[in-house]
Short mmCIF file of C-alpha atoms and ligand atoms in Angstrom, two decimals:
data_model
loop_
_atom_site.label_atom_id
_atom_site.label_comp_id
_atom_site.label_asym_id
_atom_site.label_seq_id
_atom_site.Cartn_x
_atom_site.Cartn_y
_atom_site.Cartn_z
CA UNK E 150 0.00 0.00 0.00
CA UNK E 151 1.01 3.61 -0.50
CA UNK E 152 0.77 5.58 2.73
CA UNK E 153 1.42 9.27 3.28
CA UNK E 154 1.95 10.13 6.95
CA UNK E 155 1.22 13.75 7.90
CA UNK E 156 2.59 14.92 11.23
CA UNK E 157 4.51 17.53 13.22
CA UNK E 158 7.22 15.26 14.66
CA UNK E 159 9.43 12.48 13.35
CA UNK E 160 12.35 10.96 15.27
CA UNK E 161 15.17 11.82 15.14
CA UNK E 162 14.56 14.85 12.91
CA UNK E 163 12.01 16.70 15.03
CA UNK E 164 11.11 15.34 18.46
CA UNK E 165 9.55 16.68 21.63
CA UNK E 166 8.04 13.42 22.90
CA UNK E 167 6.54 10.02 22.22
CA UNK E 168 4.72 11.16 19.03
CA UNK E 169 8.03 11.40 17.16
CA UNK E 170 9.03 7.87 18.21
CA UNK E 171 5.64 6.46 17.31
CA UNK E 172 5.54 7.86 13.76
CA UNK E 173 9.09 6.71 13.07
CA UNK E 174 8.51 3.28 14.57
CA UNK E 175 5.29 2.68 12.64
CA UNK E 176 6.73 4.10 9.42
CA UNK E 177 9.85 1.92 9.55
CA UNK E 178 7.84 -1.17 10.41
CA UNK E 179 5.48 -0.59 7.46
CA UNK E 180 8.44 -0.13 5.11
CA UNK E 181 9.89 -3.40 6.42
CA UNK E 182 6.62 -5.06 5.34
CA UNK E 183 7.08 -3.72 1.80
CA UNK E 184 4.72 -0.75 1.84
CA UNK E 185 5.63 2.56 0.18
CA UNK E 186 5.47 5.00 3.07
CA UNK E 187 6.27 8.69 2.87
CA UNK E 188 6.15 11.31 5.59
CA UNK E 189 5.31 15.01 5.35
CA UNK E 190 6.18 17.42 8.14
CA UNK E 191 6.98 21.13 8.34
CA UNK E 192 10.47 22.36 7.67
CA UNK E 193 11.50 23.81 11.02
CA UNK E 194 14.50 26.14 11.08
CA UNK E 195 16.82 23.44 12.42
CA UNK E 196 16.08 21.07 9.53
CA UNK E 197 17.68 19.27 7.80
CA UNK E 198 20.87 19.74 9.87
CA UNK E 199 24.54 19.76 8.94
CA UNK E 200 25.71 17.51 6.15
CA UNK E 201 22.22 16.46 5.01
CA UNK E 202 21.09 17.31 1.47
CA UNK E 203 17.66 18.43 0.32
CA UNK E 204 16.02 17.94 -3.08
CA UNK E 205 13.49 20.66 -3.90
CA UNK E 206 9.99 20.10 -5.30
CA UNK E 207 7.06 22.35 -6.12
CA UNK E 208 3.33 21.59 -6.21
CA UNK E 209 0.53 24.12 -6.60
CA UNK E 210 1.03 26.87 -4.06
CA UNK E 211 3.44 24.90 -1.91
CA UNK E 212 7.14 24.20 -1.96
CA UNK E 213 8.60 20.99 -0.52
CA UNK E 214 12.03 19.51 -0.03
CA UNK E 215 12.89 15.85 0.23
CA UNK E 216 15.55 14.90 2.75
CA UNK E 217 18.12 12.77 0.95
CA UNK E 218 18.67 10.19 3.67
CA UNK E 219 19.64 7.35 1.34
CA UNK E 220 18.00 5.03 3.89
CA UNK E 221 15.89 2.47 2.05
CA UNK E 222 14.69 0.89 5.30
CA UNK E 223 12.89 4.09 6.30
CA UNK E 224 10.11 6.18 4.72
CA UNK E 225 10.99 8.99 2.33
CA UNK E 226 10.72 12.29 4.17
CA UNK E 227 9.30 15.51 2.72
CA UNK E 228 9.48 18.90 4.41
CA UNK E 229 6.96 21.65 3.76
CA UNK E 230 8.54 25.09 3.46
CA UNK E 231 6.93 27.44 5.98
CA UNK E 232 8.40 30.71 4.67
CA UNK E 233 7.35 33.57 6.99
CA UNK E 234 5.99 31.05 9.53
CA UNK E 235 9.36 29.36 10.00
CA UNK E 236 10.54 29.31 13.58
CA UNK E 237 13.43 27.74 15.45
CA UNK E 238 11.14 25.70 17.71
CA UNK E 239 8.85 22.85 16.68
CA UNK E 240 5.87 24.60 18.27
CA UNK E 241 5.43 28.36 18.61
CA UNK E 242 2.44 28.00 20.99
CA UNK E 243 0.73 31.00 19.37
CA UNK E 244 -1.44 31.70 16.30
CA UNK E 245 1.51 30.99 14.01
CA UNK E 246 1.05 27.30 14.87
CA UNK E 247 -2.47 27.51 13.46
CA UNK E 248 -1.05 28.98 10.27
CA UNK E 249 1.68 26.38 9.98
CA UNK E 250 -0.61 23.41 10.49
CA UNK E 251 -3.40 24.75 8.27
CA UNK E 252 -0.74 25.02 5.60
CA UNK E 253 0.45 21.48 6.36
CA UNK E 254 -3.10 20.13 5.86
CA UNK E 255 -3.52 21.84 2.51
CA UNK E 256 -0.04 20.87 1.35
CA UNK E 257 -0.63 17.20 2.16
CA UNK E 258 -3.28 17.11 -0.56
CA UNK E 259 -0.92 18.67 -3.11
CA UNK E 260 2.23 16.67 -2.40
CA UNK E 261 1.09 13.51 -4.25
CA UNK E 262 0.72 15.53 -7.48
CA UNK E 263 4.26 16.85 -7.12
CA UNK E 264 5.50 13.31 -6.59
CA UNK E 265 3.34 11.82 -9.38
CA UNK E 266 2.48 9.24 -6.72
CA UNK E 267 -0.92 8.17 -5.47
CA UNK E 268 -1.35 7.40 -1.79
CA UNK E 269 -4.01 4.88 -0.79
CA UNK E 270 -4.07 6.21 2.75
CA UNK E 271 -3.44 9.62 4.30
CA UNK E 272 -2.42 8.78 7.85
CA UNK E 273 -2.66 11.95 9.95
CA UNK E 274 -1.29 12.30 13.48
CA UNK E 275 -2.73 14.47 16.27
CA UNK E 276 -4.25 17.93 15.98
CA UNK E 277 -1.39 19.24 13.87
CA UNK E 278 -2.52 17.11 10.94
CA UNK E 279 -6.22 16.92 11.82
CA UNK E 280 -7.40 19.38 9.15
CA UNK E 281 -6.07 17.13 6.37
CA UNK E 282 -9.11 14.78 6.60
CA UNK E 283 -11.38 17.85 6.65
CA UNK E 284 -9.98 19.24 3.38
CA UNK E 285 -9.81 15.78 1.83
CA UNK E 286 -13.49 15.10 2.57
CA UNK E 287 -14.45 18.56 1.29
CA UNK E 288 -12.79 17.72 -2.04
CA UNK E 289 -15.59 15.17 -2.65
CA UNK E 290 -14.91 13.00 -5.67
CA UNK E 291 -11.55 14.78 -6.10
CA UNK E 292 -10.38 13.49 -2.74
CA UNK E 293 -6.81 12.21 -2.61
CA UNK E 294 -7.16 9.07 -0.49
CA UNK E 295 -8.93 7.51 2.46
CA UNK E 296 -7.95 9.05 5.80
CA UNK E 297 -6.86 7.74 9.19
CA UNK E 298 -6.48 10.14 12.11
CA UNK E 299 -4.45 8.86 15.07
CA UNK E 300 -4.94 10.47 18.47
CA UNK E 301 -1.72 10.29 20.47
CA UNK E 302 -3.12 12.44 23.29
CA UNK E 303 -6.56 14.10 23.32
CA UNK E 304 -5.31 16.52 25.97
CA UNK E 305 -3.84 18.57 23.10
CA UNK E 306 -6.49 19.67 20.58
CA UNK E 307 -5.21 22.74 18.75
CA UNK E 308 -7.74 25.37 19.83
CA UNK E 309 -7.37 28.87 18.35
CA UNK E 310 -9.48 32.00 17.93
CA UNK E 311 -11.47 31.27 14.77
CA UNK E 312 -10.10 34.32 12.95
CA UNK E 313 -6.96 32.26 12.21
CA UNK E 314 -9.11 30.74 9.46
CA UNK E 315 -9.53 34.11 7.72
CA UNK E 316 -5.86 34.80 8.14
CA UNK E 317 -4.39 31.48 7.01
CA UNK E 318 -6.95 29.08 5.55
CA UNK E 319 -8.16 28.40 2.02
CA UNK E 320 -11.79 29.61 1.76
CA UNK E 321 -13.27 26.10 1.53
CA UNK E 322 -11.89 25.12 4.93
CA UNK E 323 -14.29 27.15 7.10
CA UNK E 324 -17.38 25.69 5.48
CA UNK E 325 -15.89 22.18 5.64
CA UNK E 326 -15.34 22.27 9.39
CA UNK E 327 -18.15 20.72 11.45
CA UNK E 328 -20.11 23.51 13.19
CA UNK E 329 -19.43 22.19 16.68
CA UNK E 330 -15.69 22.49 16.02
CA UNK E 331 -16.26 26.23 15.53
CA UNK E 332 -18.22 26.89 18.71
CA UNK E 333 -17.64 29.87 20.97
CA UNK E 334 -15.52 31.89 18.57
CA UNK E 335 -12.80 29.23 18.52
CA UNK E 336 -11.74 26.58 16.07
CA UNK E 337 -10.83 23.16 17.45
CA UNK E 338 -8.60 21.35 14.97
CA UNK E 339 -8.82 17.93 16.59
CA UNK E 340 -12.61 17.98 16.91
CA UNK E 341 -12.89 18.92 13.23
CA UNK E 342 -10.59 16.06 12.29
CA UNK E 343 -12.44 13.48 14.41
CA UNK E 344 -15.62 14.35 12.50
CA UNK E 345 -13.99 14.11 9.09
CA UNK E 346 -11.56 11.18 9.20
CA UNK E 347 -12.66 7.87 7.69
CA UNK E 348 -11.16 6.03 10.66
CA UNK E 349 -9.95 7.40 13.98
CA UNK E 350 -7.38 5.43 15.93
CA UNK E 351 -5.69 5.91 19.23
CA UNK E 352 -2.66 4.31 20.77
CA UNK E 353 -4.11 1.68 23.11
CA UNK E 354 -7.39 -0.25 23.36
CA UNK E 355 -8.10 0.95 26.90
CA UNK E 356 -7.56 4.61 25.97
CA UNK E 357 -9.92 4.08 23.00
CA UNK E 358 -12.64 3.15 25.49
CA UNK E 359 -11.70 5.80 28.07
CA UNK E 360 -11.86 8.78 25.70
CA UNK E 361 -15.54 8.11 25.01
CA UNK E 362 -16.20 9.17 28.64
CA UNK E 363 -16.24 12.66 30.22
CA UNK E 364 -13.41 11.74 32.57
CA UNK E 365 -10.91 11.19 29.74
CA UNK E 366 -12.46 12.71 26.60
CA UNK E 367 -11.34 16.27 27.42
CA UNK E 368 -14.58 17.61 25.94
CA UNK E 369 -14.41 15.43 22.80
CA UNK E 370 -16.28 12.48 24.35
CA UNK E 371 -19.51 13.36 22.50
CA UNK E 372 -18.01 13.16 19.02
CA UNK E 373 -15.67 10.29 19.95
CA UNK E 374 -18.53 8.17 21.23
CA UNK E 375 -20.47 8.62 17.99
CA UNK E 376 -17.59 6.96 16.09
CA UNK E 377 -18.51 3.45 17.28
CA UNK E 378 -16.42 0.81 15.53
CA UNK E 379 -14.57 3.47 13.51
CA UNK E 380 -12.64 4.50 16.64
CA UNK E 381 -10.00 1.82 17.18
CA UNK E 382 -7.21 1.39 19.76
CA UNK E 383 -3.89 -0.03 18.54
CA UNK E 384 -1.00 -0.17 20.97
CA UNK E 385 2.23 1.58 20.02
CA UNK E 386 5.35 -0.52 19.65
CA UNK E 387 8.91 -0.13 20.83
CA UNK E 388 11.99 0.23 18.64
CA UNK E 389 14.10 -2.61 20.07
CA UNK E 390 17.07 -1.58 17.94
CA UNK E 391 17.30 1.55 20.11
CA UNK E 392 16.15 0.04 23.42
CA UNK E 393 18.25 -3.12 23.80
CA UNK E 394 20.24 -3.92 26.96
CA UNK E 395 22.62 -6.10 24.90
CA UNK E 396 23.80 -3.29 22.64
CA UNK E 397 22.61 0.09 24.02
CA UNK E 398 25.40 2.57 23.16
CA UNK E 399 24.43 4.79 26.10
CA UNK E 400 25.49 2.01 28.52
CA UNK E 401 29.00 1.08 29.69
CA UNK E 402 27.96 -2.52 30.44
CA UNK E 403 25.54 -4.80 28.61
CA UNK E 404 23.31 -7.61 29.77
CA UNK E 405 20.47 -9.93 28.92
CA UNK E 406 18.07 -12.19 30.78
CA UNK E 407 20.71 -14.90 31.18
CA UNK E 408 23.40 -12.59 32.58
CA UNK E 409 22.20 -9.83 34.87
CA UNK E 410 25.50 -9.13 36.66
CA UNK E 411 26.28 -6.12 34.41
CA UNK E 412 22.91 -4.62 35.40
CA UNK E 413 24.15 -4.54 39.00
CA UNK E 414 27.34 -2.76 37.87
CA UNK E 415 25.21 -0.16 36.13
CA UNK E 416 23.20 0.29 39.32
CA UNK E 417 26.40 1.10 41.25
CA UNK E 418 27.46 3.48 38.49
CA UNK E 419 24.09 5.26 38.53
CA UNK E 420 24.15 5.59 42.32
CA UNK E 421 27.69 6.96 42.26
CA UNK E 422 26.85 9.43 39.51
CA UNK E 423 23.76 10.74 41.31
CA UNK E 424 25.19 10.63 44.85
CA UNK E 425 22.70 8.00 46.00
CA UNK E 426 23.54 5.45 48.67
CA UNK E 427 22.48 2.13 47.17
CA UNK E 428 23.96 -1.34 47.44
CA UNK E 429 22.61 -4.49 45.79
CA UNK E 430 19.88 -4.82 48.43
CA UNK E 431 18.60 -1.23 48.09
CA UNK E 432 15.67 -0.94 45.69
CA UNK E 433 16.31 1.88 43.21
CA UNK E 434 13.17 3.42 41.71
CA UNK E 435 13.58 5.38 38.47
CA UNK E 436 11.22 7.99 37.03
CA UNK E 437 11.74 9.49 33.56
CA UNK E 438 8.99 11.88 32.57
CA UNK E 439 7.63 15.14 31.35
CA UNK E 440 6.64 17.16 34.40
CA UNK E 441 2.98 17.70 33.46
CA UNK E 442 -0.23 17.19 35.47
CA UNK E 443 -1.07 14.19 33.26
CA UNK E 444 1.95 12.28 34.59
CA UNK E 445 0.93 12.32 38.27
CA UNK E 446 4.32 13.47 39.56
CA UNK E 447 2.55 15.60 42.17
CA UNK E 448 1.37 12.27 43.65
CA UNK E 449 5.00 11.19 43.86
CA UNK E 450 6.05 14.34 45.71
CA UNK E 451 3.09 13.92 48.09
CA UNK E 452 3.88 10.24 48.73
CA UNK E 453 7.65 10.61 49.04
CA UNK E 454 7.90 11.67 52.71
CA UNK E 455 6.00 8.55 53.83
CA UNK E 456 7.84 6.25 51.43
CA UNK E 457 11.23 7.58 52.52
CA UNK E 458 10.31 7.09 56.18
CA UNK E 459 8.81 3.65 55.88
CA UNK E 460 10.68 1.90 53.07
CA UNK E 461 14.31 1.52 51.97
CA UNK E 462 13.59 2.71 48.43
CA UNK E 463 15.89 5.20 46.76
CA UNK E 464 14.70 7.41 43.90
CA UNK E 465 16.35 8.59 40.67
CA UNK E 466 14.09 11.14 38.99
CA UNK E 467 14.70 12.72 35.57
CA UNK E 468 12.13 15.21 34.33
CA UNK E 469 11.52 18.51 32.65
CA UNK E 470 8.54 20.81 32.33
CA UNK E 471 6.48 22.32 35.13
CA UNK E 472 8.68 24.71 37.13
CA UNK E 473 6.77 24.38 40.42
CA UNK E 474 7.02 20.57 40.38
CA UNK E 475 10.71 20.78 39.56
CA UNK E 476 11.30 23.03 42.52
CA UNK E 477 9.46 20.68 44.94
CA UNK E 478 11.54 17.76 43.64
CA UNK E 479 14.70 19.82 43.98
CA UNK E 480 13.99 20.61 47.61
CA UNK E 481 13.12 16.99 48.53
CA UNK E 482 16.38 15.89 46.90
CA UNK E 483 18.29 18.55 48.81
CA UNK E 484 16.88 17.33 52.13
CA UNK E 485 17.62 13.66 51.45
CA UNK E 486 20.50 13.66 48.96
CA UNK E 487 21.43 10.01 49.47
CA UNK E 488 17.84 8.78 48.93
CA UNK E 489 16.45 11.08 46.22
CA UNK E 490 18.23 12.47 43.16
CA UNK E 491 16.40 14.86 40.85
CA UNK E 492 17.84 15.84 37.48
CA UNK E 493 15.95 18.75 35.94
CA UNK E 494 16.15 18.53 32.15
CA UNK E 495 15.83 16.34 29.08
CA UNK E 496 18.72 13.87 28.93
CA UNK E 497 18.51 10.90 26.55
CA UNK E 498 21.67 9.21 27.91
CA UNK E 499 20.60 9.45 31.55
CA UNK E 500 17.13 8.17 30.61
CA UNK E 501 18.68 5.00 29.14
CA UNK E 502 20.87 4.55 32.23
CA UNK E 503 17.93 4.94 34.62
CA UNK E 504 15.83 2.36 32.75
CA UNK E 505 18.79 -0.05 32.61
CA UNK E 506 20.20 0.40 36.11
CA UNK E 507 17.06 0.74 38.22
CA UNK E 508 15.14 -2.04 39.92
CA UNK E 509 11.75 -0.39 39.45
CA UNK E 510 10.24 2.40 37.41
CA UNK E 511 7.25 4.40 38.57
CA UNK E 512 4.60 5.65 36.10
CA UNK E 513 1.68 7.08 38.11
CA UNK E 514 -0.11 8.80 35.21
CA UNK E 515 -3.63 10.23 35.65
CA UNK E 516 -4.15 9.25 32.04
CA UNK E 517 -1.75 7.65 29.58
CA UNK E 518 -2.73 7.13 25.93
CA UNK E 519 -0.04 4.46 25.49
CA UNK E 520 3.12 5.27 27.42
CA UNK E 521 6.53 4.09 26.26
CA UNK E 522 8.63 4.20 29.41
CA UNK E 523 6.99 1.17 31.05
CA UNK E 524 7.78 -0.86 27.92
CA UNK E 525 11.40 0.37 27.83
CA UNK E 526 11.79 -0.59 31.50
CA UNK E 527 10.51 -4.13 30.86
CA UNK E 528 13.16 -4.64 28.20
CA UNK E 529 15.87 -3.83 30.77
CA UNK E 530 14.42 -6.07 33.48
CA UNK E 531 13.25 -3.04 35.46
CA UNK E 532 9.83 -3.57 36.99
CA UNK E 533 7.09 -1.02 36.21
CA UNK E 534 4.81 0.25 38.95
CA UNK E 535 1.95 1.85 37.04
CA UNK E 536 -1.51 3.24 37.43
CA UNK E 537 -4.25 1.19 35.72
CA UNK E 538 -5.08 3.56 32.90
CA UNK E 539 -4.80 3.63 29.10
CA UNK E 540 -1.80 1.86 27.62
CA UNK E 541 -0.35 1.22 31.07
CA UNK E 542 -3.31 -1.05 31.79
CA UNK E 543 -2.87 -2.76 28.42
CA UNK E 544 0.84 -3.53 28.83
CA UNK E 545 1.35 -4.19 32.54
CA UNK E 546 -0.31 -7.12 34.29
CA UNK E 547 -0.21 -7.12 38.09
CA UNK E 548 2.18 -9.86 39.20
CA UNK E 549 0.85 -12.86 41.13
CA UNK E 550 3.66 -14.51 43.13
CA UNK E 551 1.57 -17.67 43.57
CA UNK E 552 1.12 -18.41 39.86
CA UNK E 553 4.22 -16.52 38.71
CA UNK E 554 2.20 -14.60 36.09
CA UNK E 555 2.47 -10.84 35.50
CA UNK E 556 5.14 -8.26 34.74
CA UNK E 557 4.69 -5.36 37.18
CA UNK E 558 2.66 -3.73 39.90
CA UNK E 559 -0.61 -2.06 38.94
CA UNK E 560 -2.53 0.30 41.24
CA UNK E 561 -5.99 1.69 40.66
CA UNK E 562 -6.38 5.04 42.39
CA UNK E 563 -4.59 8.24 41.37
CA UNK E 564 -3.82 9.24 44.94
CA UNK E 565 -1.10 8.86 47.55
CA UNK E 566 -2.70 5.70 48.94
CA UNK E 567 -2.88 4.02 45.54
CA UNK E 568 0.64 4.92 44.53
CA UNK E 569 2.09 3.90 47.91
CA UNK E 570 0.27 0.56 47.78
CA UNK E 571 1.59 -0.12 44.26
CA UNK E 572 5.17 0.64 45.21
CA UNK E 573 5.14 -1.14 48.59
CA UNK E 574 3.68 -4.25 46.95
CA UNK E 575 6.56 -4.30 44.47
CA UNK E 576 9.11 -3.67 47.23
CA UNK E 577 7.75 -6.75 49.01
CA UNK E 578 8.49 -8.84 45.92
CA UNK E 579 11.95 -7.25 45.65
CA UNK E 580 12.89 -8.59 49.07
CA UNK E 581 12.24 -12.20 48.02
CA UNK E 582 14.98 -13.12 45.55
CA UNK E 583 13.18 -16.11 44.00
CA UNK E 584 9.98 -14.12 43.47
CA UNK E 585 11.91 -11.16 42.08
CA UNK E 586 13.88 -13.33 39.62
CA UNK E 587 10.68 -14.71 38.22
CA UNK E 588 9.21 -11.23 37.83
CA UNK E 589 12.33 -9.90 36.09
CA UNK E 590 12.33 -12.91 33.75
CA UNK E 591 8.69 -12.25 32.86
CA UNK E 592 9.45 -8.59 32.20
CA UNK E 593 12.37 -9.31 29.89
CA UNK E 594 10.40 -11.94 27.96
CA UNK E 595 7.67 -9.50 26.93
CA UNK E 596 7.68 -8.46 23.26
CA UNK E 597 6.16 -5.07 22.46
CA UNK E 598 7.95 -4.57 19.13
CA UNK E 599 6.37 -2.65 16.26
CA UNK E 600 6.55 -5.80 14.15
CA UNK E 601 3.69 -7.21 16.25
CA UNK E 602 1.57 -4.07 15.90
CA UNK E 603 1.90 -3.40 12.18
CA UNK E 604 -0.56 -6.12 11.06
CA UNK E 605 -3.30 -4.23 12.95
CA UNK E 606 -2.64 -1.12 10.86
CA UNK E 607 -2.42 -3.17 7.67
CA UNK E 608 -5.85 -4.67 8.31
CA UNK E 609 -7.24 -1.25 9.12
CA UNK E 610 -5.85 0.32 5.93
CA UNK E 611 -7.09 -2.63 3.88
CA UNK E 612 -10.59 -2.23 5.34
CA UNK E 613 -10.73 1.26 3.83
CA UNK E 614 -9.69 0.30 0.30
P1 ADP Q 2175 4.77 11.37 26.47
O1 ADP Q 2175 4.89 11.29 24.99
O2 ADP Q 2175 3.39 11.66 26.98
O3 ADP Q 2175 5.77 12.26 27.12
P2 ADP Q 2175 5.66 8.58 26.44
O4 ADP Q 2175 5.89 7.63 27.57
O5 ADP Q 2175 4.81 8.13 25.32
O6 ADP Q 2175 5.08 9.92 27.10
O7 ADP Q 2175 7.04 9.01 25.80
C1 ADP Q 2175 7.98 9.76 26.50
C2 ADP Q 2175 9.32 9.64 25.82
O8 ADP Q 2175 10.13 10.76 26.19
C3 ADP Q 2175 10.11 8.42 26.25
O9 ADP Q 2175 10.97 8.09 25.17
C4 ADP Q 2175 10.92 8.94 27.44
O10 ADP Q 2175 12.08 8.18 27.68
C5 ADP Q 2175 11.24 10.33 26.97
N1 ADP Q 2175 11.44 11.30 28.05
C6 ADP Q 2175 10.49 11.93 28.78
N2 ADP Q 2175 11.05 12.82 29.62
C7 ADP Q 2175 12.38 12.75 29.43
C8 ADP Q 2175 13.51 13.42 30.00
N3 ADP Q 2175 13.36 14.35 30.95
N4 ADP Q 2175 14.73 13.11 29.54
C9 ADP Q 2175 14.89 12.16 28.59
N5 ADP Q 2175 13.88 11.49 28.00
C10 ADP Q 2175 12.63 11.78 28.42
#
């Protein structure tokens, strides 16, 4: 099949979070299955980067460049020139973003002509690409392809004062947008896209059910629940070439399920680097996260005093985002420097080390569309303690020491009691070496690779053709 992905992020070219990893992972896995996949994203000021060549193209009112990667195992990548809307950052967080992503939607329908290539599927990701299905549907019999809109997080919808449409949009767009996506003087890109796409997907089955309810739908639950069987949850995969304890270039020692001694060396190295006091019998709990309300890190800061008093756990936290949360974490770490280390920032290398070296990883999200960090942790034999929501619920099964089944600790309530129960339960397992070995073996045996997920997308695409 010919698939054109339309999106704002693509790893490693433009990444602020899990979206970039997901589009790259899915794209590569589809190419590996023989599909002709191409990706369109805006040309941000930092692209394409030193030493990379561009080939220019023109179609209609838009100008594109293809990145000459020479990589036949990956999709071909096209960048839309943004001209006066170019900015250094991936998001400007003002009306210019509306302009950029309106332009992206319109350009996606013109790119195939420039390429003399016909996509079967336009696969659009998140609110940034959500107007592509709107324009495609409005084209009627001249439509370019069937459309799939994937929701990576309905907490981000692209809401702007509606006058951005006069400023940036082709005239047919306003009339093509569903009236309820234009309510209250605003335009809601994601709502418009959910109405217009042939199929809507999201990144886990549980999240697909949750977002039909007021608690998780963020105001879109009405339109999402009308989609019935055309709203589908497909779990994201992991790129095991990047996240592999046997070869990870960010690590100074490598291990697998049959030889865990190097993992213990890494634990000593992590403790030494962060100033934590931890020997082999000290449980080290890692957290790698955006500091955003969604992630429940305020529950961690509220639970920490009790956990530090009543357990032997030691915490290695890496996060960036909310300034107030960062300052609470900084002061807890200052009070108990041998038990809590907080690194404020985005650090890919330290993230790999924390997943590899820790005993546990804590993911207490209030909601989590899919979540990648719990799957990375499993690969490194690090046991996830997660809240039962979204993709966390779909990937982590609460361990049962009696039967030996399960791969982590799962708690239900997003509060201090729930989180503390989840962590204490796992710490109990940690203290029994036979039980813990079984749990680690289960974790490392799990396979969440993209290869397993791609057939779901193939069936979905085929159902539209
Ligand atoms: P989200 O996309 O909502 O942030 P995911 O779990 O889907 O959550 O993906 C987060 C990705 O970003 C993971 O690859 C994780 O390792 C990475 N990450 C998050 N925060 C940091 C950080 N402070 N430093 C390094 N990597 C981070």
